[in-house]
């Protein structure tokens, strides 16, 4: 193995030695330890893992209270994260041969918060973009991060913390004195200082937060167990004046607890500090509601202790230590953040050193509570469960109320609909009645009949005029007969058709016609038809005129002959028959004109009616 | 000339009237100690907001407040840290007064016990706080003279013996409230270099005021 490694020349002898520094050679397979140290290391790891598992099952068995379920959930997730983090740290120490730039890249690559930092301070970066200040800031960050990466395995956390604090101070001084920052405003300088802290700490979080060289993790577990043991401590024990039953206050308590829990999920120390500040401000708001005036420290500290006890934040000690070590000391010592952070430290210290005396209760009671022999009647949890169910009930009641209101609305609407539905036929009836009364026009056709009847009556005096043309026709036909030439015949047919076309165009003549042709079958039937039908008829006639002219000529000539030979009455009937034949032919031939069979039907019907009773058929049609 | 600025809200950057006085801004951490219910927060609220039992909506807490006082050419910014007065939290007090440049120990003139507690506070501060800390003793509720238990002379003698500033105050009538803070401001060392080694942060100068760009070791003119 040694012979394989020497040619690469990348690893010096120190790297081949056991990581524990016992002097024996280490082995890559044993994570850089010698066999003996590796065994010890494994045992330690196993113990730690078991510890964590017990711890986890402990926490999961405890979550019976509904209201705190989500907090416990979050805590558990965070615990898982801790383990992951721990593993990754181990892995990193195992592969130590990487260059700093590689480590840097790895840190940057898997760090979404870093992008967040950049995006949130974009305006600041834009402000200093392309100035000597920006270049200098970059340079400072680079040298500092490299420095930390070099020192991380050599120096203790405290020394690294000192290094960081020095860096902040030096950088602040540099901004004061360096010409690079000559035209940067004091506010921007302040922000730059914040930015540098935020950026570097987010970058180096994995290395600097809860490093394996410290006992932070054990302290975390200790305080977590301690808080768990103290879960019976109520607001009354602490003399804190939180109205546990007021829903507004309860909401604020939840918010403060969430804020405090959030401390573990952000990375930069100033962000963690901001979480503490948020939490404390919420506590002040809820105290203001409970006390009825601005709360003083006399009320605030007990309330904060209470919140910490109920939140039991994950990795509390690690977070506090991280802030103390790596947050800019000048910000931590002064200002709101400093004050609240001091209070948080006080609260943790109080919890750690809590005794029967500090809760103003007899030692015997305290021991009984701590051992779990006694369960206090009015703990926050029981108050919470009760309040939780009350809260749920309230929610359900409001939900039911809403549903009721909606239901009533629906019922009202359905009633309205029903009413409308009842009204609708009435309305329709009324309208129909109105329409019927409004339109006596329907009755007027019955008046038309009298006029027709009159016409019929006036037969006597209206007859003569048609007779005259008939007489003229007769006069003409004999002429045609006499001539017996096709040319004259066609011309006469044209004359004959002429009036019928005119009939179609203007309906009024058709009304005149039946009266005057009541005897005559052909014209009477034509008058029965609606004007539209007639127009169709004529159209058919017109379109097919030329093709049928010959046939018509023949029929006309026949008719003429019959007219000439026989009496006046039968002669109109005959042409009807001939016409019918024509139409049949039409329907067979011209299938592309669908209205024609209808017409023929009507015509045939009418004609048959007319055959039976001319007048009654006419009346029926109307 | 001594002016108390009546700026209501706590500001991050101190304001000065019309920039007439040229000087620097010194920030001091002042911690309030005393038994609970002696009126620590009332005193601060009176000093910072001019309020007494007529709280504005904006005043949500009286535990941490800042107030600026103008002293000659110096603007003194007080950062006032209230502490929980209950006996059970007594042991936590060192965390609060660590790095504080001034402290006001408050007692209630109608309650002898609070005065006894005050003396223990003073002893503790003298023993454990930073050696340059300015300690003031305030006998609050002086408006309740008819119920007085702690005599003025008794307290004055005690204060003189221990080198404390002493005043009887009333948050209710505002008597001596501004005066005691001003007296502290006067007594505080305005030399920025004293104990500037980061953590102790004595009188750390925050903002360089216009017209005084260069850093001088002694700004008290």
XYZ file of C-alpha atoms in Angstrom, chain A residues 169 176-177 186-187 236-239 281 284-285 288 292-302 305 329-330 332-340 342-343 345-347 349-350 353 357-360, chain B residues 13 27 29 34-38 40-41 45 51 55-64 79-86 88-89 92-93 95-96 98-99 196-200 204 206-208 215:
96
model
C -13.090 44.481 13.467
C -13.048 53.614 7.884
C -9.522 54.148 6.677
C -21.857 55.077 6.646
C -25.142 53.236 6.171
C -48.138 30.014 37.245
C -44.956 28.415 38.517
C -42.964 31.074 36.721
C -45.314 33.853 37.750
C -41.289 41.151 20.082
C -44.088 41.722 24.220
C -47.206 41.993 22.122
C -49.235 43.815 26.364
C -52.726 45.867 29.615
C -49.725 48.128 29.179
C -46.101 47.980 28.145
C -44.502 44.968 29.721
C -41.367 45.360 31.763
C -38.557 42.906 32.194
C -40.325 41.626 35.306
C -42.966 40.135 33.047
C -40.862 39.544 29.983
C -38.218 37.194 31.333
C -40.683 34.715 32.862
C -38.569 31.210 29.913
C -19.668 41.202 18.879
C -20.513 44.859 18.510
C -24.406 41.302 20.055
C -23.469 43.538 22.928
C -25.720 46.431 22.063
C -29.094 47.092 20.574
C -32.357 45.250 20.707
C -30.839 42.071 19.355
C -28.205 42.090 22.053
C -30.768 42.638 24.772
C -33.073 39.892 23.617
C -28.991 38.181 26.610
C -32.475 37.416 27.822
C -29.182 33.210 27.454
C -30.624 34.102 30.839
C -33.670 31.979 30.185
C -29.318 29.511 32.208
C -32.369 29.703 34.442
C -30.185 25.773 37.086
C -36.540 27.343 45.239
C -36.585 29.180 41.932
C -40.126 28.015 41.355
C -41.203 28.884 44.898
C -28.922 57.088 14.690
C -23.539 55.131 23.168
C -25.466 50.716 28.037
C -34.113 46.749 41.645
C -36.834 44.719 43.228
C -39.896 44.136 41.092
C -42.684 46.709 41.412
C -40.404 49.527 42.532
C -38.127 50.575 37.130
C -40.027 50.474 33.896
C -41.071 55.097 30.244
C -45.610 58.590 29.658
C -49.560 54.294 27.210
C -49.630 54.798 23.508
C -50.320 51.916 21.242
C -46.800 52.047 19.901
C -45.287 51.324 23.291
C -45.281 47.576 23.355
C -42.483 46.999 25.785
C -40.542 48.833 28.410
C -37.745 46.336 28.772
C -35.456 47.710 26.115
C -29.481 52.032 25.723
C -31.558 51.070 28.695
C -31.741 47.429 29.662
C -34.387 46.554 32.158
C -33.895 43.478 34.313
C -36.348 41.198 35.986
C -36.546 42.201 39.622
C -37.796 38.984 41.147
C -35.431 34.133 41.675
C -33.811 35.831 38.702
C -29.000 36.057 36.132
C -28.232 39.716 36.698
C -25.454 38.597 32.268
C -27.318 41.884 32.012
C -21.857 42.671 31.846
C -20.417 45.414 29.692
C -12.566 49.672 23.211
C -11.297 46.130 23.069
C -14.424 44.767 21.471
C -16.362 42.974 24.124
C -16.280 45.450 26.955
C -18.087 52.740 21.728
C -20.847 54.527 16.509
C -21.048 57.344 14.045
C -18.486 59.902 13.117
C -10.342 59.932 14.546
